[in-house]
XYZ file of N, CA and C in Angstrom:
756
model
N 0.861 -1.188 0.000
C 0.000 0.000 0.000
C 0.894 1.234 0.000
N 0.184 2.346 -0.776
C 1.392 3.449 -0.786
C 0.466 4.767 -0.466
N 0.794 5.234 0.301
C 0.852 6.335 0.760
C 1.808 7.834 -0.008
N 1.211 8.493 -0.767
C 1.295 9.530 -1.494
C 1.120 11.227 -1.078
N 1.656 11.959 -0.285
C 1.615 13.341 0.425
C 2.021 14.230 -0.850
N 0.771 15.334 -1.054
C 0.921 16.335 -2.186
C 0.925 17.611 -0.817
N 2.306 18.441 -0.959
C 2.619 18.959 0.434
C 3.351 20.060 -0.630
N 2.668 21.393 0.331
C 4.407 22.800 0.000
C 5.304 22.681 1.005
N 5.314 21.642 1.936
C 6.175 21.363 2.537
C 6.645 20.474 3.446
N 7.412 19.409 2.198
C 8.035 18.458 1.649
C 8.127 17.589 3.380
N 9.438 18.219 3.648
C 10.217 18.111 4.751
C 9.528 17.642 6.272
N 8.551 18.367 5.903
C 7.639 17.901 7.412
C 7.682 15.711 7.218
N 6.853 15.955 6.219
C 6.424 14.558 5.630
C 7.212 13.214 5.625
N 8.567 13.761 5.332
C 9.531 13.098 5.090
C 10.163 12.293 6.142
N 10.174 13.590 7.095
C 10.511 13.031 8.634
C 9.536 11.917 9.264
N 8.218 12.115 8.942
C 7.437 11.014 9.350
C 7.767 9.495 9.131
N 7.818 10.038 7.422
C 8.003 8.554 6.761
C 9.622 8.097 7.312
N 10.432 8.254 8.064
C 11.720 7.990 8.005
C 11.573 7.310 9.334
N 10.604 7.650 10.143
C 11.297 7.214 12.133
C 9.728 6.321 11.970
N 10.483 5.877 13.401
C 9.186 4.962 14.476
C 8.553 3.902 13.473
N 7.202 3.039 13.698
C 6.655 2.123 12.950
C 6.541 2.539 11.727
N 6.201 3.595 10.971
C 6.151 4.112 9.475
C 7.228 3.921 8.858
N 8.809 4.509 9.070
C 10.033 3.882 8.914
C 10.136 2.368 8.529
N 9.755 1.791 9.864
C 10.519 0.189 9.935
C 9.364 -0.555 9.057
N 8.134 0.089 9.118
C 7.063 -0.830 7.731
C 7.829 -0.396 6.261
N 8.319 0.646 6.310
C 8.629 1.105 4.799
C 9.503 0.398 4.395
N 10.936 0.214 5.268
C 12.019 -0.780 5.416
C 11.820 -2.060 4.962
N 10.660 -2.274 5.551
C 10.561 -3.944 5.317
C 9.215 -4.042 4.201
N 9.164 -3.286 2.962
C 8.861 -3.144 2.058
C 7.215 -3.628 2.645
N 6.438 -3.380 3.651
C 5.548 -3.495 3.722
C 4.421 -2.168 3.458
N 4.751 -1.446 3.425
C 4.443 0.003 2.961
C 5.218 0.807 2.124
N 4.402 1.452 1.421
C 5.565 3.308 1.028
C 5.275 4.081 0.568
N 5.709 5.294 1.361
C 4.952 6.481 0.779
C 6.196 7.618 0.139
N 5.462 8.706 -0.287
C 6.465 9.305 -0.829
C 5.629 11.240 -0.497
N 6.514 12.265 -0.677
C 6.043 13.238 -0.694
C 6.008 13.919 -1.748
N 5.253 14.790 -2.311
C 5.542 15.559 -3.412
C 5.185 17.006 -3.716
N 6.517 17.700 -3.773
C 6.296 19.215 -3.591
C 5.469 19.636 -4.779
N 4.144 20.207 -4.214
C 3.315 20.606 -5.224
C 4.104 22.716 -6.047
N 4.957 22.827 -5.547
C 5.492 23.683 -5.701
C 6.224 23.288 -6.883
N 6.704 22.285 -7.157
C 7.654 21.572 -8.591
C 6.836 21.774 -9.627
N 5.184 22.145 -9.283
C 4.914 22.028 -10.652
C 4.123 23.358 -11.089
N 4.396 24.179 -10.188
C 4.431 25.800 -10.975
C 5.111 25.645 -12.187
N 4.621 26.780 -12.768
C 5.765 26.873 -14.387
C 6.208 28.642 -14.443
N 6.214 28.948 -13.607
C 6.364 31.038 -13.534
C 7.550 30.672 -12.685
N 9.024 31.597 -13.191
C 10.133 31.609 -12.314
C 10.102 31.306 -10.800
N 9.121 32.056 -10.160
C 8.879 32.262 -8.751
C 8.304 31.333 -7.894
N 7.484 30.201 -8.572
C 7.150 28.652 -8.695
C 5.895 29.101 -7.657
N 4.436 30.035 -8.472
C 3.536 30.220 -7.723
C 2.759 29.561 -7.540
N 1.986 29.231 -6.324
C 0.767 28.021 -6.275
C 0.008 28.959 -4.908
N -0.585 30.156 -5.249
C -1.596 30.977 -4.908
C -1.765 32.449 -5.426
N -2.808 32.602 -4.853
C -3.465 33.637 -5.858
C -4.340 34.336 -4.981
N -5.034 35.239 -5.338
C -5.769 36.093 -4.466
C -7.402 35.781 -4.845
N -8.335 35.663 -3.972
C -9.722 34.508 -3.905
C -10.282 35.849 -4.851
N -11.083 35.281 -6.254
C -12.757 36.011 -6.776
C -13.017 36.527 -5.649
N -13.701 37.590 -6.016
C -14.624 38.778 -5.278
C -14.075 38.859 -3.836
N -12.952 38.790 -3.735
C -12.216 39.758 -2.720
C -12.111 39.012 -1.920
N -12.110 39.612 -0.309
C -11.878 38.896 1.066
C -9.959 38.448 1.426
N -10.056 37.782 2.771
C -8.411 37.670 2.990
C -7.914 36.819 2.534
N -6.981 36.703 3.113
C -5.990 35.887 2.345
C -5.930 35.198 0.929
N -5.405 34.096 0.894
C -4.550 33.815 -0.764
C -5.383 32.374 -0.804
N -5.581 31.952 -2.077
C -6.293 30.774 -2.429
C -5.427 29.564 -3.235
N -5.117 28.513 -2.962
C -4.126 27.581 -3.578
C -4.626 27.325 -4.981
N -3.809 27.850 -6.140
C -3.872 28.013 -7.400
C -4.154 26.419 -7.940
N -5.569 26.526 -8.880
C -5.337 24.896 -9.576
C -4.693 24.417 -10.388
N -3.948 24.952 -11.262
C -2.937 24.266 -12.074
C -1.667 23.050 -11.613
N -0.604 24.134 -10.626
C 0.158 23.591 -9.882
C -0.779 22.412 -9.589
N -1.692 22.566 -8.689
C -2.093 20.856 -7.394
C -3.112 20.074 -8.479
N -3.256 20.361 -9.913
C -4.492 19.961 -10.887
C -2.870 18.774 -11.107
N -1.805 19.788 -12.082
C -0.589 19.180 -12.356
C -0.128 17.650 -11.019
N 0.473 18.199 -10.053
C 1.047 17.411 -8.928
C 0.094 16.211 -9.027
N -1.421 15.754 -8.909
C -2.411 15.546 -8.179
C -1.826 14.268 -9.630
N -2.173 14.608 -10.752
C -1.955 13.893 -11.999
C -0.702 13.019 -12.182
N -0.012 14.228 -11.683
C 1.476 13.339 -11.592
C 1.489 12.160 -10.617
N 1.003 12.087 -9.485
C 0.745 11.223 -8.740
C 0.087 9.919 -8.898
N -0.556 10.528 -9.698
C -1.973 9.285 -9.838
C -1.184 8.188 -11.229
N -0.484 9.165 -12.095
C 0.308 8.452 -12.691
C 1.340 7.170 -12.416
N 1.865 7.568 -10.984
C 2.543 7.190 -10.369
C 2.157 5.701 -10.038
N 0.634 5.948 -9.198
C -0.278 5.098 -8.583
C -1.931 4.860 -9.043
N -2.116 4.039 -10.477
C -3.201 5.060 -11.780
C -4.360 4.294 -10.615
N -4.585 3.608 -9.269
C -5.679 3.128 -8.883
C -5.847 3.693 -7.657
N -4.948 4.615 -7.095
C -4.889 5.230 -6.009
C -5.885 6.196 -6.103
N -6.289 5.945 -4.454
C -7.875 6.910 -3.968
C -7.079 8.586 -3.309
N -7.827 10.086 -4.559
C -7.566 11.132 -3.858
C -8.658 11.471 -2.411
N -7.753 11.928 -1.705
C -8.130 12.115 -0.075
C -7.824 14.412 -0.445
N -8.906 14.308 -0.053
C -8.085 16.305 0.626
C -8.897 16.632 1.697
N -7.419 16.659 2.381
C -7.741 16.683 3.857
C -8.413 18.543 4.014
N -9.649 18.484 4.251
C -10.266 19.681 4.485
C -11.219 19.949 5.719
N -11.246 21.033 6.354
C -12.180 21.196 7.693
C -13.735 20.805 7.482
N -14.270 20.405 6.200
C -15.811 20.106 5.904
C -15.491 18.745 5.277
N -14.335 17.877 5.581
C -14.363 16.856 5.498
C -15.305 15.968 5.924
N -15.722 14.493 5.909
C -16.085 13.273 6.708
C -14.946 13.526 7.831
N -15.341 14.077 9.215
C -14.434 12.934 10.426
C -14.466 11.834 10.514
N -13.035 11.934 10.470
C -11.569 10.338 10.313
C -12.173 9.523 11.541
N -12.410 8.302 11.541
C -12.301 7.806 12.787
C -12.114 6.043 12.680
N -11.631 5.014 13.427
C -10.836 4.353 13.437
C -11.878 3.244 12.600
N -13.143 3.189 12.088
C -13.766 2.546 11.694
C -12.912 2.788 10.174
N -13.020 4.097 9.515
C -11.776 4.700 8.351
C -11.148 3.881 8.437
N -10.175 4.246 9.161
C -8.812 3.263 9.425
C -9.086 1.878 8.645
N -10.051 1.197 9.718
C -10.036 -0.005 8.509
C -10.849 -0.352 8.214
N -11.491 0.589 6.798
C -11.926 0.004 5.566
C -10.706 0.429 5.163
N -9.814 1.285 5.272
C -8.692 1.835 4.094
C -7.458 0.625 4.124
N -7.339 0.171 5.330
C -6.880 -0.956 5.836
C -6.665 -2.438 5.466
N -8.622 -2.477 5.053
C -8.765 -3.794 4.615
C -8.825 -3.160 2.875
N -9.249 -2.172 2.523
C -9.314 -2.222 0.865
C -8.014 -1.974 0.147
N -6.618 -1.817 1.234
C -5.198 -1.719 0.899
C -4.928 -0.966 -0.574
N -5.667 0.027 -0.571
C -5.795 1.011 -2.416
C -4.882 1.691 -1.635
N -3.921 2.433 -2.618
C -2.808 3.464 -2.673
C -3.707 4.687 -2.350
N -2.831 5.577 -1.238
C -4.340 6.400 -1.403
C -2.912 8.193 -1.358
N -4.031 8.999 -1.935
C -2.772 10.522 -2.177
C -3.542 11.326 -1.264
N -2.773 12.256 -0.428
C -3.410 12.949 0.259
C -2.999 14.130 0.048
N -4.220 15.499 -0.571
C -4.149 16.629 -1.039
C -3.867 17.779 0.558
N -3.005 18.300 0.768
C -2.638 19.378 1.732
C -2.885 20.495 1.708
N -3.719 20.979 1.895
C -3.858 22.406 1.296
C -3.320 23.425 2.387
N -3.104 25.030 1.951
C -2.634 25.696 2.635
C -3.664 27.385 2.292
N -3.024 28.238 3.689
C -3.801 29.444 2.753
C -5.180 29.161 3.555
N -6.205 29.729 2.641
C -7.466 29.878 3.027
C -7.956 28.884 1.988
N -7.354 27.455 1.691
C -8.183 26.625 0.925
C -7.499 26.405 -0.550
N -8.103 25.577 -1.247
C -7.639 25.519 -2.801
C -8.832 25.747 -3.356
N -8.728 26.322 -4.805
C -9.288 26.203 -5.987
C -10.717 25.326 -5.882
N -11.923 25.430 -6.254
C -13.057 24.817 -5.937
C -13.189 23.658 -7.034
N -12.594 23.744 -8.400
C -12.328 23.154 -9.739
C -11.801 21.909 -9.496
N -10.543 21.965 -8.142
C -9.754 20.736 -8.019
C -10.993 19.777 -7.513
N -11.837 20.542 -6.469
C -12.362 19.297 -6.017
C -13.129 18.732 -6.882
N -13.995 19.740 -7.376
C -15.178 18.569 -8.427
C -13.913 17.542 -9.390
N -12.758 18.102 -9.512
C -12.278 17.410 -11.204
C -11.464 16.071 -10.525
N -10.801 16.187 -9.191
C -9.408 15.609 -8.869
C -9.742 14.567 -7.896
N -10.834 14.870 -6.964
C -10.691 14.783 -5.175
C -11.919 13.290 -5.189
N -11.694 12.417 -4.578
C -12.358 11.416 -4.341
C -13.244 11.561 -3.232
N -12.707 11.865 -2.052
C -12.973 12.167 -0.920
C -12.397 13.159 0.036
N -12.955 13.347 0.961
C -12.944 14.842 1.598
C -12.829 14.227 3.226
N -11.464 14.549 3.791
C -11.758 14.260 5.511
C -11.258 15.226 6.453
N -11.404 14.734 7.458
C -11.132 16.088 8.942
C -10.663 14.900 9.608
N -9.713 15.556 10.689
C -9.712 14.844 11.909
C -10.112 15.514 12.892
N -11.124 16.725 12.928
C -11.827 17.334 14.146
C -12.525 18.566 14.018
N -13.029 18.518 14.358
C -13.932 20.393 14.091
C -13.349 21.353 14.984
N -12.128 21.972 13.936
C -10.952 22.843 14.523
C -9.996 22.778 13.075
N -9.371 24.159 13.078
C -9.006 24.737 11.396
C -6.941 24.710 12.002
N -6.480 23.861 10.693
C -4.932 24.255 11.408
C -4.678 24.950 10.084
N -3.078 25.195 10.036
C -2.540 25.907 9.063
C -2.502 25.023 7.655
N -2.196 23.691 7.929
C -2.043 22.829 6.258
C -2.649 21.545 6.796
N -2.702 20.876 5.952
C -3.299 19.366 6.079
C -2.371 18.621 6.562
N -1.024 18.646 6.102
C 0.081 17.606 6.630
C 0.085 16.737 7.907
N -0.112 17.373 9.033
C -0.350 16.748 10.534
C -1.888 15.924 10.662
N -2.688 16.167 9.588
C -3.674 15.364 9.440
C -3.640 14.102 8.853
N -3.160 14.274 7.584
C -2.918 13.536 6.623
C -1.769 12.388 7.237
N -0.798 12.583 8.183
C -0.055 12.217 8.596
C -0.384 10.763 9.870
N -1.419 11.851 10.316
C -2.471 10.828 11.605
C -3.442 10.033 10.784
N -3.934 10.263 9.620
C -4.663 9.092 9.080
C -3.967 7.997 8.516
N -2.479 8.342 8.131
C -1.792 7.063 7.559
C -1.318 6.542 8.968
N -1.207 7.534 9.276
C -0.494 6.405 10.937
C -1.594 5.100 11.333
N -2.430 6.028 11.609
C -3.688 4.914 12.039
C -4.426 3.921 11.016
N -4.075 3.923 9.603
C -4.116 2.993 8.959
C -3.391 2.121 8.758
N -1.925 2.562 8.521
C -0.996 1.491 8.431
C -0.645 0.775 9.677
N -0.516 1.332 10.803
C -0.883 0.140 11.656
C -1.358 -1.029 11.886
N -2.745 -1.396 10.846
C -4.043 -2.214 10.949
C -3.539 -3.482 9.677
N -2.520 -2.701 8.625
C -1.895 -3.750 7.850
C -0.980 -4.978 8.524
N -1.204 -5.979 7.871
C -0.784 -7.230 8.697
C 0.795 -7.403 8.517
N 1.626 -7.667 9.725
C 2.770 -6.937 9.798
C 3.512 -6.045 10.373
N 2.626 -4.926 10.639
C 3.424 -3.635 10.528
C 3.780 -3.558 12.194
N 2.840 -3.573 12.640
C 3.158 -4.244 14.122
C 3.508 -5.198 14.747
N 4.231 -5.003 15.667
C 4.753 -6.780 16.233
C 4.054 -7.630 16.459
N 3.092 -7.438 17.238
C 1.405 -8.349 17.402
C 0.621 -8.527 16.643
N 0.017 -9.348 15.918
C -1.098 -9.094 14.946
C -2.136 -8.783 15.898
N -1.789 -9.384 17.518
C -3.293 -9.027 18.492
C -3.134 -7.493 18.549
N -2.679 -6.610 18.685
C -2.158 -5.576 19.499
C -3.180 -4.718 18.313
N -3.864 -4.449 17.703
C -5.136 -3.269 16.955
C -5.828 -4.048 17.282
N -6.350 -5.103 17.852
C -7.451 -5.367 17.987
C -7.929 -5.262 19.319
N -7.340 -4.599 20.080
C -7.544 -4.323 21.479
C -7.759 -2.414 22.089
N -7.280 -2.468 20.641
C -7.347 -0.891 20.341
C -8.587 -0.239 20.975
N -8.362 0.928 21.795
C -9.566 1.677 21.603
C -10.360 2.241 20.514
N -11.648 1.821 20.412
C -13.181 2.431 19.739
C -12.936 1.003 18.473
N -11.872 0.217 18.812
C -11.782 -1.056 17.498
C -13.546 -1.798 17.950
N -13.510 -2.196 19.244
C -15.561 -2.477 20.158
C -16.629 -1.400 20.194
N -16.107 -0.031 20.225
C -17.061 0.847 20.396
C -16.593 1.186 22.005
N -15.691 0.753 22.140
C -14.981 1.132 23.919
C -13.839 1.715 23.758
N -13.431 1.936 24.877
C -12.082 3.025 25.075
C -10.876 1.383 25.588
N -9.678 1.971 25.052
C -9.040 0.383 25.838
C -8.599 0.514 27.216
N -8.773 -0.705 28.204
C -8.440 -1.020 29.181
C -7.035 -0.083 30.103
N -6.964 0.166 31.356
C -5.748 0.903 31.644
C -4.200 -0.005 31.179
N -3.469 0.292 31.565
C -1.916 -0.398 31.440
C -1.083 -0.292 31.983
N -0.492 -1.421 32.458
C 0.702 -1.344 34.157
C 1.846 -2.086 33.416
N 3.126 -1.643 33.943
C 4.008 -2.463 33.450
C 5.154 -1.937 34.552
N 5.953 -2.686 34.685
C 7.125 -2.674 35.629
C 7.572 -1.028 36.124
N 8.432 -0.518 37.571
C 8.154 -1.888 39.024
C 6.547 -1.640 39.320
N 6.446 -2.821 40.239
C 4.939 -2.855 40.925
C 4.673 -2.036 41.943
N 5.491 -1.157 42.235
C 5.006 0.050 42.783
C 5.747 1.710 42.200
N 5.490 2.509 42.095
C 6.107 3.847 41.119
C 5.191 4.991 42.126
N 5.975 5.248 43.119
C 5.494 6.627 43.861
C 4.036 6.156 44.944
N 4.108 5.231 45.737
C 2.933 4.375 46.471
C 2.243 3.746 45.958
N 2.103 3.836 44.489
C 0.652 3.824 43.702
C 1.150 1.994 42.797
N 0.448 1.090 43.469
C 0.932 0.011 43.231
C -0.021 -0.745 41.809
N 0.526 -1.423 41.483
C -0.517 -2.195 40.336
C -1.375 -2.873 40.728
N -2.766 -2.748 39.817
C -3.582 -4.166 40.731
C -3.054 -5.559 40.606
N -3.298 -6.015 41.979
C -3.125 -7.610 41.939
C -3.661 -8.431 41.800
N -4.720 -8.045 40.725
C -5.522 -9.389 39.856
C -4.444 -9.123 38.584
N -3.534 -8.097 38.453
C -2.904 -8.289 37.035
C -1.454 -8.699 37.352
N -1.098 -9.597 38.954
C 0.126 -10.189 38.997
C -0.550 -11.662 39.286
N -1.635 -11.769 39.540
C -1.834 -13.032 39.828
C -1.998 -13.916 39.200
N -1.613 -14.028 37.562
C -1.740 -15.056 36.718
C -3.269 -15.721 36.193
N -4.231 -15.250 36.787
C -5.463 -15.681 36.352
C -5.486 -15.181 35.472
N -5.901 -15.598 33.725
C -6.048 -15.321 33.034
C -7.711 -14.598 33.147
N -8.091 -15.551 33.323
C -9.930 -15.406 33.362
C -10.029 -14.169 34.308
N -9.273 -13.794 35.680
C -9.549 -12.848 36.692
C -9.534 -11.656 35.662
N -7.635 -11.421 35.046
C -7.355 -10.396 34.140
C -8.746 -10.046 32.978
N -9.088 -10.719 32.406
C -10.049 -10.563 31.652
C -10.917 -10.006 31.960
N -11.290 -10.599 32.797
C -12.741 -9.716 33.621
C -12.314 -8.319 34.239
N -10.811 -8.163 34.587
C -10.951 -7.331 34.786
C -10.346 -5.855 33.765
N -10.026 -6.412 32.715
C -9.461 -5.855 31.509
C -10.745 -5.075 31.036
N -12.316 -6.019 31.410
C -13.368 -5.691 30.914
C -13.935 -4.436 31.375
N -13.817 -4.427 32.592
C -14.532 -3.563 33.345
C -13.226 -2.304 33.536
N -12.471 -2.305 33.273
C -11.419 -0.948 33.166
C -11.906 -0.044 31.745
N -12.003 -1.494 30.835
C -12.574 -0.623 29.712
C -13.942 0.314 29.561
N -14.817 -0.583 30.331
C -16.274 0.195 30.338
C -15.878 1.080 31.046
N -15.444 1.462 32.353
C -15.730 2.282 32.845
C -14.754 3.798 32.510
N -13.655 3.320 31.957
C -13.127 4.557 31.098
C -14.328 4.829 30.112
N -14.560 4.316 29.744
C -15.360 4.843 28.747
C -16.787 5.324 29.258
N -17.028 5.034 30.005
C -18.141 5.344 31.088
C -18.112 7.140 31.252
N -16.647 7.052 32.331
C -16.300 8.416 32.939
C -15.810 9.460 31.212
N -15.560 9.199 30.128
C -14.700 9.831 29.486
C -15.570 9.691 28.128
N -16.133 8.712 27.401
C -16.683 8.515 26.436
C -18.358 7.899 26.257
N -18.555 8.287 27.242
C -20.169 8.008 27.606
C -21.062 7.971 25.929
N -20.740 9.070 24.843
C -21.232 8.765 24.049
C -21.674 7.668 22.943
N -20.306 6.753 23.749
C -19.659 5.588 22.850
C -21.087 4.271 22.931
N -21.401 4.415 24.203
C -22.907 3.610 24.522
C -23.674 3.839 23.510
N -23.879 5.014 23.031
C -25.038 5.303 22.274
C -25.022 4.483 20.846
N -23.370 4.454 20.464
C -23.339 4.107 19.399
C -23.454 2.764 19.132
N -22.990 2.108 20.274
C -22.545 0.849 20.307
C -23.268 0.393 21.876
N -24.546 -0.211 21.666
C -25.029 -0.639 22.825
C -24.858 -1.283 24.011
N -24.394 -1.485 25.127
C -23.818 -2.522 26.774
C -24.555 -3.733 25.917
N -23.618 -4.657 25.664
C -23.704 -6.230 26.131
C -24.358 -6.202 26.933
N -24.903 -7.904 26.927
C -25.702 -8.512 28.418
C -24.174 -8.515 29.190
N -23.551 -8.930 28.931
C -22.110 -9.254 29.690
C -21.938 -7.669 29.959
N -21.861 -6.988 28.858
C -21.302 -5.357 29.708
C -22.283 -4.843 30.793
N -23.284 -4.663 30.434
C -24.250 -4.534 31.641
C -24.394 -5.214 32.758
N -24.021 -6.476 32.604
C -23.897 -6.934 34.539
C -22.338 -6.463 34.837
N -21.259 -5.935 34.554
C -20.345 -5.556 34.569
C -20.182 -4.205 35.459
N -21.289 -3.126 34.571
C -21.434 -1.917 34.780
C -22.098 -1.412 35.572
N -23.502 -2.671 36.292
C -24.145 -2.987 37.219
C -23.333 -2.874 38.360
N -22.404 -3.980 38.099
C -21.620 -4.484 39.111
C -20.995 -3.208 39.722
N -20.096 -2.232 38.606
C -19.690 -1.351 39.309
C -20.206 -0.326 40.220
N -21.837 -0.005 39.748
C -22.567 1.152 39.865
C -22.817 1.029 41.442
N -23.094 -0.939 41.725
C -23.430 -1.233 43.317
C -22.213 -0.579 44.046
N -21.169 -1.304 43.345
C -19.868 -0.647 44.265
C -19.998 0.947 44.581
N -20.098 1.218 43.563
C -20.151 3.469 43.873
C -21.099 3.536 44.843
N -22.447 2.371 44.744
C -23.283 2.920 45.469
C -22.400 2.890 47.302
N -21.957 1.589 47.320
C -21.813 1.020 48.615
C -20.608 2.128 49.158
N -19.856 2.310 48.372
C -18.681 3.217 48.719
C -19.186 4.352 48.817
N -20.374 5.308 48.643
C -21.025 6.450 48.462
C -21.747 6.147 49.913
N -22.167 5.232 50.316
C -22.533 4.882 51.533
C -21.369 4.777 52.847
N -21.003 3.989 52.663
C -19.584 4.500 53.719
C -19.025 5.494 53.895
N -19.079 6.650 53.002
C -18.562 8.015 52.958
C -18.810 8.330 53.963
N -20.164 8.346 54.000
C -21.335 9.519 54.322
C -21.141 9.558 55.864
């Protein structure tokens, strides 16, 4: 799967693709992406790719030729690859994304825009799809575009050491994931629980279960709505609610 960044700036991108899991998948020819300065394909000495927006207002508008050009060049590159432009009236990204893009493993290019937007022409002529990762405006797409390949290529088989390790993922159930303890068994008084030294598999589980609901309880309450309590989550969540009650009683 290849991953394709149409960027005015290159360098950000590059660094991604070079370190941490994105690196060592690229390495081991399980991924690859590439960046491409949409600035290469100005044709005016000064290598322009904006312009000042129809009927006035601020700032500068990303010129369509240059990113019409780049966008082509790309697709050339990759003629079955899906265009992405990452824009604030996008679809929000969210890990369900992840994998369909995951499981449909298409080359996908991701358009960056800068400025107050691009050209309206690119989208009807160029753009497949349109995403956000939040309702909140940054300066370019890059740090977006960047978090959707992260969280996709992850989900490719491989890329991680575990094949278990995304499937435990938070919102992979419609839950938040479980807390996480790892060496020494105590760090400032605050000791680990000891259903997670005691080797019960079945204890851990159950209680892997109920860390998860109830993060998601205190923090993602909406997540219920989407994704309904199990019979199993509900005597779980039961279970806890008696406890608050009983401990709300001893307070007092």
């Amino acid at each position: 799967m290849k991953f394709t960044v149409l960027t005015l700036f290159p360098e950000l991108v590059e660094v991604f693709f070079d370190h941490g899991m994105i690196g060592r998948a690229m390495e081991r020819k399980l991924i690859s992406g590439e960046s491409i300065n949409i600035r290469d394909f100005a044709t005016d000495r000064h290598r322009t790719v904006d312009d000042r927006p129809y009927g006035g207002g601020s700032g500068m508008v990303m010129k369509p030729e240059p990113l019409g050009r780049a966008i082509r060049s790309a697709r050339e590159k990759s003629p079955r690859a899906k265009v992405i432009l990452m824009t604030p009236q996008g679809k929000r990204f969210n890990q369900e994304d992840a994998c369909r893009m995951a499981e449909e493993n298409q080359d996908l290019i991701f358009v960056c825009g800068r400025y107050e937007g691009i050209d309206e022409r690119v989208h009807s002529l160029f753009v497949d799809e349109e995403m956000s990762i939040g309702d909140y405006v940054m300066t370019g797409g890059e740090l977006a575009a960047m978090a959707i390949i992260d969280s996709t290529a992850r989900l490719i088989p491989g890329v991680l050491g575990s094949e278990a390790s995304p499937l435990a993922d938070s919102f992979v159930d419609g839950r938040l994931e479980h807390a996480q303890y790892t060496r020494p068994e105590r760090f400032e008084g605050i000791k680990v629980p000891e259903v997670l030294l005691s080797g019960d598999h079945g204890k851990v589980a159950q209680w892997r279960l109920k860390s998860g609901l109830t993060r998601t309880f205190l923090n993602r309450p909406d997540l219920f709505e989407q994704t309904r309590p199990s019979k199993e989550e509900k005597k779980v969540l039961l279970q806890w609610a008696q406890e608050l009650k009983a401990l709300a009683g001893e307070s007092v």
